[in-house]
Every structure is written in C-alpha cells, then in structure tokens.
XYZ file of C-alpha atoms in Angstrom:
576
model
C 13.179 -38.760 -2.745
C 14.487 -37.686 -6.172
C 12.103 -37.607 -9.093
C 12.389 -40.872 -11.051
C 14.747 -40.476 -14.018
C 14.780 -36.677 -13.670
C 18.174 -35.579 -14.982
C 19.973 -32.355 -14.227
C 22.425 -31.468 -16.982
C 25.006 -28.826 -16.055
C 26.655 -27.031 -18.993
C 29.576 -24.627 -18.873
C 28.973 -21.120 -20.193
C 30.488 -20.178 -23.543
C 32.479 -17.197 -24.749
C 30.241 -17.016 -27.818
C 26.967 -15.313 -26.963
C 24.038 -13.666 -28.700
C 25.012 -10.004 -28.844
C 21.924 -8.084 -27.780
C 21.409 -5.218 -25.369
C 18.868 -6.878 -23.095
C 18.379 -10.134 -21.194
C 17.745 -13.569 -22.684
C 17.163 -17.005 -21.168
C 20.628 -18.485 -20.615
C 20.024 -21.422 -22.975
C 19.235 -18.885 -25.709
C 21.971 -16.370 -24.898
C 24.936 -18.749 -25.021
C 25.914 -19.871 -28.506
C 28.664 -22.376 -27.765
C 28.609 -25.951 -29.178
C 26.721 -27.582 -26.270
C 23.961 -24.984 -26.435
C 23.658 -25.437 -30.172
C 23.204 -29.186 -29.657
C 20.437 -28.486 -27.129
C 18.682 -25.978 -29.367
C 18.940 -28.284 -32.398
C 17.266 -30.999 -30.358
C 14.515 -28.573 -29.298
C 13.779 -27.714 -32.911
C 12.424 -31.218 -33.403
C 11.306 -32.237 -29.924
C 9.475 -30.718 -26.966
C 11.515 -30.043 -23.858
C 11.559 -33.463 -22.124
C 9.753 -33.649 -18.789
C 12.748 -35.556 -17.418
C 15.221 -32.783 -18.287
C 16.526 -29.950 -16.128
C 19.306 -27.685 -17.420
C 21.663 -25.532 -15.372
C 24.576 -23.387 -16.504
C 27.825 -22.810 -14.650
C 28.637 -19.202 -15.503
C 31.961 -17.510 -14.926
C 30.089 -14.349 -13.947
C 26.947 -15.578 -12.190
C 27.974 -18.954 -10.800
C 25.437 -21.772 -11.096
C 22.095 -20.641 -12.583
C 18.992 -22.260 -14.003
C 19.030 -22.594 -17.790
C 15.970 -20.338 -18.117
C 17.464 -17.522 -16.023
C 17.363 -14.197 -17.868
C 20.875 -12.776 -18.160
C 22.676 -10.213 -20.288
C 25.756 -10.603 -22.461
C 29.025 -10.342 -20.527
C 32.733 -11.008 -21.021
C 34.337 -13.050 -18.256
C 36.314 -16.264 -18.493
C 36.366 -19.118 -16.020
C 39.796 -19.389 -14.432
C 41.053 -21.551 -11.540
C 40.971 -18.449 -9.340
C 37.374 -17.612 -10.329
C 36.334 -21.239 -9.819
C 37.724 -21.149 -6.278
C 35.660 -18.034 -5.505
C 32.476 -19.666 -6.828
C 33.006 -23.162 -5.425
C 31.187 -22.860 -2.105
C 27.974 -21.372 -3.558
C 27.934 -23.637 -6.615
C 28.327 -26.816 -4.573
C 25.718 -25.708 -2.040
C 23.149 -25.057 -4.786
C 23.821 -28.333 -6.605
C 23.471 -30.161 -3.287
C 20.017 -28.593 -2.877
C 18.969 -29.343 -6.459
C 20.084 -32.962 -6.384
C 17.186 -33.906 -4.075
C 14.831 -33.467 -7.051
C 16.934 -35.457 -9.508
C 18.083 -39.029 -9.935
C 21.087 -38.056 -12.096
C 23.389 -35.051 -12.393
C 25.435 -34.910 -15.601
C 28.366 -32.488 -15.519
C 29.338 -31.544 -19.081
C 32.095 -29.130 -18.126
C 35.706 -28.212 -18.840
C 38.380 -28.738 -16.201
C 38.352 -25.152 -14.918
C 34.577 -25.340 -14.429
C 34.849 -28.652 -12.560
C 37.106 -26.916 -10.023
C 34.025 -24.935 -8.926
C 32.283 -28.127 -7.736
C 33.154 -30.225 -4.703
C 32.120 -33.604 -6.104
C 32.750 -35.353 -2.793
C 29.876 -33.380 -1.249
C 27.588 -34.156 -4.174
C 28.426 -37.838 -3.920
C 26.721 -38.006 -0.531
C 23.341 -37.225 -2.059
C 20.726 -39.513 -3.613
C 21.449 -38.394 -7.188
C 24.015 -40.226 -9.255
C 26.717 -37.766 -10.366
C 28.484 -38.340 -13.675
C 31.304 -36.256 -15.135
C 31.375 -36.403 -18.926
C 35.048 -36.777 -19.773
C 36.967 -36.207 -22.983
C 37.463 -33.610 -25.682
C 34.682 -31.327 -26.859
C 33.615 -33.765 -29.579
C 33.070 -36.546 -27.035
C 31.164 -34.175 -24.756
C 28.861 -33.154 -27.603
C 28.249 -36.778 -28.552
C 27.441 -37.596 -24.928
C 25.006 -34.679 -24.685
C 23.364 -35.707 -27.934
C 23.013 -39.316 -26.732
C 21.673 -38.201 -23.357
C 18.965 -36.062 -24.974
C 18.009 -38.910 -27.307
C 17.710 -41.297 -24.358
C 14.940 -39.241 -22.751
C 11.250 -39.677 -23.475
C 10.789 -37.734 -26.673
C 7.753 -36.017 -28.108
C 7.951 -34.503 -31.563
C 7.171 -30.815 -31.751
C 4.124 -30.223 -33.864
C 3.526 -27.231 -36.055
C 0.513 -25.489 -34.459
C -2.859 -25.886 -36.098
C -3.510 -23.090 -38.561
C -6.322 -20.714 -37.687
C -9.339 -21.587 -39.741
C -12.000 -19.169 -40.934
C -15.119 -20.361 -39.140
C -17.454 -17.645 -40.333
C -16.869 -15.626 -37.158
C -13.916 -13.951 -35.464
C -12.097 -16.185 -33.001
C -12.056 -14.895 -29.434
C -8.914 -14.886 -27.256
C -9.057 -14.170 -23.524
C -6.101 -12.106 -22.236
C -4.577 -13.623 -19.104
C -3.907 -11.605 -15.941
C -2.754 -14.522 -13.790
C -6.389 -15.545 -13.376
C -5.754 -18.681 -11.320
C -8.196 -19.455 -8.527
C -8.278 -21.703 -5.472
C -10.394 -24.711 -6.473
C -11.086 -25.561 -2.827
C -11.740 -22.055 -1.523
C -14.291 -22.091 1.327
C -16.903 -19.423 0.580
C -18.742 -19.928 3.878
C -15.701 -19.066 5.972
C -13.803 -17.055 3.325
C -10.633 -19.086 3.742
C -8.107 -20.404 1.251
C -7.344 -24.104 1.081
C -3.791 -23.292 2.245
C -2.005 -20.178 3.502
C 0.810 -20.595 0.978
C -0.359 -20.128 -2.605
C 2.066 -22.744 -3.899
C 0.323 -25.336 -1.708
C -3.163 -24.600 -3.049
C -4.862 -26.508 -5.823
C -5.296 -23.707 -8.353
C -6.720 -23.722 -11.850
C -7.090 -21.030 -14.452
C -10.579 -19.680 -15.076
C -10.542 -21.508 -18.433
C -10.193 -24.895 -16.721
C -12.648 -24.017 -13.940
C -15.427 -23.538 -16.486
C -15.143 -27.002 -18.032
C -16.988 -28.682 -19.659
C -17.904 -25.308 -21.181
C -15.381 -23.727 -23.534
C -14.650 -20.192 -22.408
C -12.779 -18.945 -25.475
C -10.943 -20.021 -28.628
C -7.607 -19.426 -26.934
C -5.688 -17.357 -24.440
C -3.489 -14.307 -25.016
C -0.416 -14.129 -22.776
C 1.497 -10.859 -22.482
C 5.265 -11.188 -22.182
C 5.677 -7.809 -20.498
C 3.015 -8.681 -17.918
C 4.382 -12.173 -17.282
C 8.014 -11.086 -17.016
C 7.112 -9.392 -13.740
C 6.292 -11.110 -10.457
C 3.326 -13.209 -11.571
C 2.414 -15.615 -14.302
C 4.013 -18.392 -16.297
C 7.170 -16.421 -17.157
C 7.521 -14.542 -13.868
C 10.954 -13.494 -12.663
C 12.505 -16.072 -10.376
C 15.959 -16.129 -8.845
C 18.823 -17.790 -10.684
C 18.707 -20.558 -8.054
C 14.959 -21.197 -8.162
C 14.029 -24.703 -9.304
C 11.520 -23.149 -11.724
C 14.458 -21.806 -13.725
C 15.673 -25.317 -14.602
C 12.957 -26.282 -17.108
C 9.985 -24.603 -18.790
C 6.340 -25.500 -18.266
C 4.694 -25.582 -21.715
C 2.103 -22.843 -21.990
C -0.653 -25.217 -23.060
C -0.028 -27.438 -20.037
C 0.087 -24.435 -17.701
C -3.381 -23.259 -18.769
C -4.781 -26.768 -19.475
C -5.888 -25.758 -22.950
C -7.991 -28.045 -25.107
C -6.638 -29.197 -28.459
C -9.156 -26.841 -30.081
C -7.695 -23.802 -28.257
C -4.617 -21.740 -29.100
C -1.931 -20.158 -26.922
C -1.181 -16.715 -28.363
C 1.848 -14.769 -27.109
C 1.927 -10.971 -27.270
C 4.666 -8.585 -26.147
C 2.259 -6.439 -24.053
C 3.104 -3.041 -25.514
C 0.774 -1.066 -23.224
C 2.924 -2.166 -20.287
C 5.890 -0.160 -21.582
C 4.080 2.520 -23.568
C 5.753 5.297 -21.527
C 9.255 3.984 -22.309
C 11.316 5.222 -25.248
C 11.962 1.658 -26.388
C 10.124 -1.650 -25.853
C 11.257 -3.490 -22.728
C 11.000 -6.793 -24.619
C 13.569 -7.475 -27.339
C 12.891 -9.316 -30.587
C 15.345 -12.048 -29.578
C 13.704 -12.403 -26.171
C 10.226 -12.713 -27.675
C 11.248 -15.383 -30.201
C 13.132 -17.354 -27.539
C 10.283 -17.296 -25.023
C 7.558 -18.121 -27.533
C 9.587 -21.100 -28.707
C 10.854 -22.358 -25.340
C 7.371 -22.335 -23.818
C 5.774 -23.795 -26.968
C 3.313 -21.050 -27.871
C 1.078 -21.660 -30.884
C 1.203 -18.041 -32.080
C 3.649 -15.273 -31.242
C 3.307 -11.561 -31.997
C 6.233 -9.389 -33.036
C 7.475 -6.631 -30.732
C 5.607 -3.371 -31.263
C 5.608 0.125 -29.771
C 2.327 2.071 -29.617
C 2.411 5.597 -31.119
C 0.167 7.129 -28.460
C -0.466 10.855 -28.360
C 0.515 11.241 -24.709
C 2.418 9.231 -22.099
C 2.454 9.413 -18.307
C 5.798 9.087 -16.549
C 7.082 9.756 -13.039
C 7.720 13.315 -14.169
C 4.096 13.774 -15.279
C 2.254 13.728 -18.599
C 4.101 14.360 -21.822
C 2.832 14.678 -25.383
C 4.768 12.857 -28.066
C 5.745 14.785 -31.169
C 4.640 13.502 -34.552
C 8.249 12.488 -35.279
C 8.347 10.445 -32.069
C 5.088 8.736 -32.950
C 6.229 7.971 -36.492
C 9.480 6.609 -35.082
C 7.444 4.101 -33.066
C 5.576 3.054 -36.200
C 8.869 2.485 -38.053
C 10.370 0.645 -35.073
C 7.368 -1.676 -34.984
C 7.789 -2.407 -38.694
C 11.559 -2.990 -38.391
C 11.008 -5.280 -35.410
C 8.493 -7.293 -37.409
C 11.047 -7.782 -40.195
C 13.725 -8.870 -37.715
C 11.220 -11.057 -35.854
C 10.209 -13.216 -38.822
C 13.836 -13.475 -40.009
C 14.896 -14.722 -36.572
C 11.913 -17.077 -36.516
C 13.218 -18.705 -39.712
C 16.831 -18.676 -38.538
C 15.951 -20.440 -35.252
C 13.560 -22.885 -36.917
C 10.881 -21.813 -34.436
C 7.633 -23.754 -34.540
C 5.120 -21.105 -33.447
C 3.121 -19.199 -36.054
C 4.574 -15.673 -36.361
C 2.119 -12.777 -36.156
C 3.293 -9.404 -37.456
C 2.018 -6.412 -35.474
C 1.239 -3.211 -37.372
C 1.008 0.242 -35.772
C -0.083 3.468 -37.407
C -1.148 7.041 -36.810
C -4.076 7.023 -39.236
C -6.053 4.348 -41.017
C -4.001 4.471 -44.211
C -0.798 3.811 -42.251
C -2.136 0.378 -41.369
C -3.420 -0.316 -44.871
C -0.174 0.769 -46.571
C 1.931 -1.608 -44.473
C -0.247 -4.677 -44.965
C 1.381 -5.557 -48.288
C 4.866 -5.041 -46.796
C 4.112 -7.544 -44.047
C 2.889 -10.169 -46.481
C 6.072 -9.673 -48.517
C 8.062 -10.335 -45.338
C 6.255 -13.673 -45.168
C 3.522 -13.027 -42.625
C 0.276 -14.961 -43.024
C -1.042 -13.567 -39.733
C -1.165 -9.856 -38.951
C -2.358 -8.036 -35.819
C -3.491 -4.423 -35.692
C -2.215 -2.730 -32.513
C -2.853 0.534 -30.697
C -6.644 0.387 -31.131
C -7.691 0.237 -27.465
C -7.839 4.031 -26.808
C -9.504 4.778 -30.149
C -13.203 5.436 -30.717
C -15.494 3.066 -32.587
C -15.454 5.472 -35.531
C -11.638 5.448 -35.683
C -11.448 1.671 -35.334
C -13.991 1.190 -38.114
C -11.941 3.469 -40.388
C -8.772 1.431 -39.683
C -10.554 -1.881 -40.248
C -12.160 -0.670 -43.500
C -8.859 0.627 -44.888
C -7.084 -2.636 -44.030
C -9.943 -4.728 -45.453
C -9.746 -2.818 -48.736
C -5.961 -3.322 -48.918
C -6.379 -6.990 -48.046
C -8.575 -7.575 -51.095
C -5.735 -6.509 -53.396
C -3.279 -9.103 -52.066
C -2.654 -12.481 -53.688
C -2.404 -14.152 -50.277
C -4.538 -12.033 -47.941
C -3.401 -12.485 -44.317
C -5.479 -13.339 -41.290
C -6.273 -10.140 -39.338
C -6.326 -9.985 -35.537
C -7.468 -6.948 -33.538
C -5.392 -6.501 -30.376
C -7.344 -5.632 -27.225
C -10.749 -4.684 -28.664
C -14.187 -6.283 -28.769
C -16.515 -3.317 -29.473
C -19.997 -4.940 -29.468
C -21.449 -2.367 -31.873
C -18.811 -3.230 -34.491
C -18.986 -7.019 -34.284
C -21.358 -7.397 -37.242
C -19.116 -5.156 -39.316
C -15.999 -7.084 -38.293
C -17.608 -10.244 -39.665
C -18.639 -8.512 -42.869
C -15.112 -7.331 -43.676
C -13.445 -10.602 -42.662
C -11.702 -9.884 -39.353
C -10.224 -13.194 -38.214
C -9.884 -12.800 -34.453
C -9.822 -10.404 -31.516
C -8.977 -10.416 -27.829
C -10.580 -8.574 -24.950
C -10.740 -8.905 -21.167
C -13.522 -6.324 -20.840
C -16.292 -8.724 -19.841
C -13.993 -10.545 -17.425
C -12.838 -7.380 -15.681
C -16.304 -5.790 -15.579
C -16.975 -8.250 -12.781
C -15.208 -5.881 -10.378
C -14.524 -2.644 -12.277
C -18.089 -1.373 -12.698
C -20.752 -0.436 -10.170
C -23.754 -1.590 -12.173
C -22.494 -4.063 -14.820
C -20.780 -6.842 -12.908
C -22.821 -9.928 -13.817
C -24.093 -10.674 -17.324
C -27.257 -12.733 -17.126
C -28.279 -15.382 -19.625
C -31.154 -13.000 -20.413
C -28.586 -10.579 -21.878
C -28.991 -8.020 -19.085
C -26.230 -6.708 -16.829
C -26.671 -6.773 -13.058
C -24.819 -5.071 -10.221
C -22.862 -7.289 -7.850
C -23.724 -6.826 -4.186
C -20.794 -5.350 -2.300
C -19.897 -6.951 1.034
C -16.160 -6.220 1.254
C -14.240 -8.273 3.847
C -13.037 -6.554 6.998
C -9.969 -8.797 6.825
C -8.817 -6.590 3.922
C -6.906 -3.532 5.237
C -8.402 -1.440 2.436
C -11.908 -2.165 3.719
C -10.934 -1.225 7.274
C -9.524 2.073 6.037
C -12.783 2.842 4.214
C -14.709 2.112 7.420
C -12.645 4.490 9.590
C -14.862 7.521 8.988
C -17.946 5.639 10.176
C -16.701 5.610 13.771
C -18.251 2.172 14.280
C -16.540 -0.253 16.623
C -14.808 -3.311 15.238
C -17.294 -5.519 17.062
C -20.209 -3.806 15.338
C -18.557 -3.908 11.950
C -17.907 -7.631 12.239
C -21.506 -8.202 13.295
C -22.897 -6.211 10.375
C -20.594 -7.926 7.875
C -21.699 -11.364 9.073
C -25.356 -10.274 9.101
C -25.182 -9.058 5.478
C -23.711 -12.345 4.251
C -26.150 -14.385 6.323
C -29.106 -12.388 4.978
C -28.079 -12.910 1.356
C -27.719 -16.662 1.861
C -31.058 -16.827 3.683
C -32.721 -14.963 0.814
C -31.234 -17.418 -1.682
C -32.583 -20.357 0.333
C -36.044 -18.780 0.582
C -36.040 -18.187 4.346
C -35.794 -14.361 4.206
C -37.645 -11.828 2.083
C -35.971 -9.358 -0.260
C -36.640 -6.289 1.912
C -34.890 -7.800 4.913
C -31.969 -8.943 2.779
C -31.483 -5.524 1.198
C -31.787 -3.818 4.577
C -29.045 -6.005 6.083
C -26.731 -5.334 3.138
C -27.320 -1.585 3.210
C -26.755 -1.289 6.959
C -23.192 -2.510 6.374
C -22.818 -0.829 2.987
C -23.627 2.686 4.260
C -20.591 2.606 6.550
C -18.236 2.410 3.558
C -16.767 5.756 2.505
C -16.866 6.124 -1.270
C -15.659 8.766 -3.696
C -18.173 11.052 -5.352
C -21.447 9.481 -6.461
C -20.115 5.934 -6.481
C -22.825 4.790 -4.058
C -25.634 6.551 -5.920
C -28.568 4.214 -6.455
C -26.797 1.118 -5.146
C -29.772 0.045 -3.063
C -32.007 -0.020 -6.159
C -29.334 -1.879 -8.115
C -28.965 -4.485 -5.378
C -32.732 -4.950 -5.212
C -32.919 -5.432 -8.986
C -30.219 -8.134 -8.846
C -31.859 -9.982 -5.975
C -35.339 -9.779 -7.509
C -34.134 -11.236 -10.825
C -32.040 -14.018 -9.220
C -30.006 -14.294 -12.473
C -27.675 -16.953 -11.032
C -30.646 -19.345 -10.906
C -31.048 -19.231 -14.701
C -27.403 -20.022 -15.487
C -26.093 -23.589 -15.690
C -22.391 -22.759 -15.874
C -20.130 -24.461 -13.275
C -19.572 -21.209 -11.355
C -23.244 -20.385 -10.875
C -24.172 -23.983 -10.110
C -21.459 -24.254 -7.458
C -21.690 -20.812 -5.867
C -25.362 -19.864 -6.094
C -25.843 -16.341 -4.766
C -22.132 -16.125 -3.850
C -21.363 -15.409 -7.526
C -23.075 -12.006 -7.310
C -21.400 -11.010 -4.034
C -18.613 -8.506 -4.684
C -16.006 -9.859 -2.258
C -12.424 -10.960 -2.967
C -10.810 -12.397 -6.084
C -12.213 -15.909 -5.714
C -15.764 -14.631 -6.154
C -14.966 -11.701 -8.427
C -12.829 -13.615 -10.932
C -15.251 -16.537 -10.996
C -17.939 -13.994 -11.874
C -15.595 -12.688 -14.571
C -15.303 -16.206 -15.973
C -19.099 -16.461 -16.052
C -19.308 -13.139 -17.932
C -16.695 -14.296 -20.429
C -18.662 -17.468 -21.116
C -21.711 -15.337 -21.909
C -19.583 -13.229 -24.263
C -18.229 -16.306 -26.030
C -21.731 -17.715 -26.432
C -22.805 -14.381 -27.915
C -19.908 -14.439 -30.393
C -20.810 -17.963 -31.492
C -24.556 -17.277 -31.719
C -23.990 -14.349 -34.046
C -22.150 -16.638 -36.450
C -24.917 -19.244 -36.650
C-alpha cells in the first residue's frame, strides 16, 4: 500500500546548473526556476516528511533528487526521450508503490519519456501539471505549501558552560538492539531488517556526549547517513534529517566536518565547498565545518610514501583559508541555517594565531583548529596558547574547537585558556584497538577485554590454522571459554577455572610479536575486579560479563559506548 499522502514530485532537469568541478545533489546542482522554488521553500521550512523529489535528466534518465551528479550539457529531445522511456517508466512504476500521488512538473519533451498509461494502473494518483512555466511554478509553490510544514529553526548557539563541550565522531556506530549474545546471532540476516540504534541512543537515559561529529568524506562512501546509493534507490528521493537519524536530544548538536584525514593523500580535497554547504543544509546539521586540507609532512599513496615540500604544505594552508572564505560567502548566499565553522590549518603555532583575526573578519563566530591529531602534546599546547593569545586581542573572540583531539594531560589547560569544544573517538575505539585498555571502569582504571574471537569469522579461522587443531576441538574450546566466563559471572565457577578455559582457546590463536604477552595476567585482573558489576550504565546492566568479552562489533562497540560515557562523566566532573 502507498504511504498516506506521500507525494513524489518529478521535475525536469534545467540547462542552468551550478558550475563546479565535482558532484552535487541534483536538487542543488540544477539552478532552473523549479529548483529555485524548492530551495526557497527549504530556506524557511524543513524538508516535508510527505515529500519525495525525483529529477528527469536528459543525461541520466530518472534519478532521485539527492543523487550526486556532475555538471553536464545535454538537452532533452524527442529522440532522447524515446531512448529513456522504457527505463524511466519502469522506475516510476516501482516508486509509485510508496506514494499516494505522483506530480509530473515537466515540459512536453520530458513527458514523452513517460508512458502514463502504465503509471495509471498503479495505486498512486498521477497528475500532469499543465501550462506555461509560470503556472508550473505556481503549482509547485502551492503543492509545497499544502504539505505539513515545520519552520526551520536557527540552531542553538553553543554556550560557554565552564568546560569544553565534547563531540563523539561517528563511524556508523549503529548496533542491533535485539542481538542475541547467548547464541551470537543477529535479529535478522539483512541489516535493513534489524532494529538498530546508534550508540548514543542505546545509552539512554544517560547522555553520552554534547553532540556528534559526522564526517562527510567518511559518510560519502558505502556506510552512514550520506552513503552512496544508486540513482534509482528510494533513499535518494528525500533526506533523513541528521538529528532524527541519530535520535539526538534537544541539548545535543549535530556537527558536520569534511573529514580531511580521509583524503589527506590527495592533491585536492575530495569534498567541494558547494557540496559541503549543500549537504549540511539539506540534512539539517546544526554546525558545519569549512573544507580544509591538512598540511602533513608526509603522505602515503599507492606508489609509496612521499614527503611534501614546504611549498606544497603552505599551499594546503592557503587553500584551507580560501575555502573558508568561499564557504561562509556561499552560506550567506544560500541562506543556510547551520552555524558555519571556519577551519584553520597551519605549519607552526603562529600560522594558526595569525589567521584567527582573518576568520573573524570573514564573519566566523566559530573556528576549528585542524591537523592536530598527529602532533605531540607540546606542539598542541603551543598552538592553543598562540591562538588563545590572539583571541584576547579580538573584539568578538570566536568559539574555538579542537578537531580530533582529547589529550587528557592538557584538559585542565584547555579550560584555562578557554577552548570551547573538542571531539575524539579515542575512548570509543580503545574498546577493540588496545590489548590492555579496553574497558574503563568507574574506578578510573583501564581493564583488558577477554578475547574469545568467533570461529564464524574467517579471520579467526585463519589465525587458528597454525594450531593444527580440528574444527570439532576448536568449536568445543570456544564454547567452553564462553560458558566458563558466564559461570564465573554467576558464581558457579572459580576464577582459576575460568581463566584456564579462556587460555586453552586463546593459546591456539597466532598473534604477531608480543601481542599475547601477559594476557593471562590481564584477564585475571579483569575477572578479579569484576568492573562491570560497579557500573550502572545500560550496557553493563544488560550484558553483565559479556561487555568485557572481546568478540564482534555488538559487544565491542557497546563497550566503546560505555568507555565514552566514562569519558563524558570525567569531562563534566572536572568542570564542577
């Protein structure tokens, strides 16, 4: 059955387009009258839940309005329409099952690409908007106004709370709410059929962070909110607002970042200024960072490692500054609602400080310092001190965000000099990236997670090959290790027997170097302390000992969420 009152509006492409070198969402690339009406509406109102938008393109055929395409020059002719007709009609026939109405706002040549008799057999009501361009624009305007409207709000300004705000970077950290830990099975084989929630929502009623940082470069891949989908995918017809996607509280912010480390080896950023502004605005981000390029000393490419010359590094600094100027100008031109954040890059501390005044003159009230991740604490402190000194000289000192760094030993200093916010996934990712610091207890101590990797994972089987053990024995030892840990947690098995069962399986795993050095003692320390018993977070209460078992993303990322909660509590305690 079609979704009640869900309308699919099909617009014809326009000859006038945004002239940029890279891809843009179709509704942002085309600059004809119908697209201007749509964008004007979206300046004042959120994208209506009832609205889907498709574009009939002379080059691509029928595509979702959010499909990323590049500028082209091709007109729709009767001959081209005839070539496209079969595919266009087939796709619209498939899409109509999810809509109650299809509104065709198209010129006569475009209409030739649609067999309306085939569409008429579906459940959706098909309407062709007739008349000259003025009548079509009026009809589109009236249609948009007839939908349930919600005014777009200017995001809440960041407020100085006496401590830096903490943003958690997202790495598609959605987990199966109904995962069965006893049998290690997902609630459904197909991920789209599972009930998944982000780690932020899983930890409710506890607040995990002040907001989430979403990388465009990361999300424009195969995962995440902005992942690449085909032109014909239903997900390309309307955006899911970022706050809805992550189920953020009103007191949390959605912060968009271009993800410069993802393309650090490229000569130019893979995200354009126009693309960043369009995506931040379409998906209703609260804050959006300008497009930067990190002036690293060395890059790794397919051809090997290569050192950048000082001129190349300085060129990246200038490019970052020029992009920031273009970014805020485009933000004003588009009437975008998100708060623009200007990213500064530099080679030395004074490079950052010198540019701070330039960014405030551009109009930035929020500034982010980039390229700090590979730097030492001493270098980061020098950058922060230089920027703090420059900030004091400004009439309207901007909010300062540190991209990608937490640095526990510098937190007190960050507060002293007035750093406004930072983001870091370190505590989250420690859950599976360290051998001895995987679980942060409420006592402030780190504990090793107990490794019982699943034999169902081909990587585990490969690591077991050298042991020469039969599959039957491996399966028995795996099950025995898990059973022993659960029996220990319930009080029916002592610690020596539990450790022995784990190590009998563990010793069959081939590891590099000294990775397994001292693991038995680390496991014993974790089990003796029973740190999961002292924590009242939703993960520890639900999972018990399972939270300290190193085994698959549903345990490991839940443990990462627990660690992040401990970090956030630490950040807040230091401010009280």
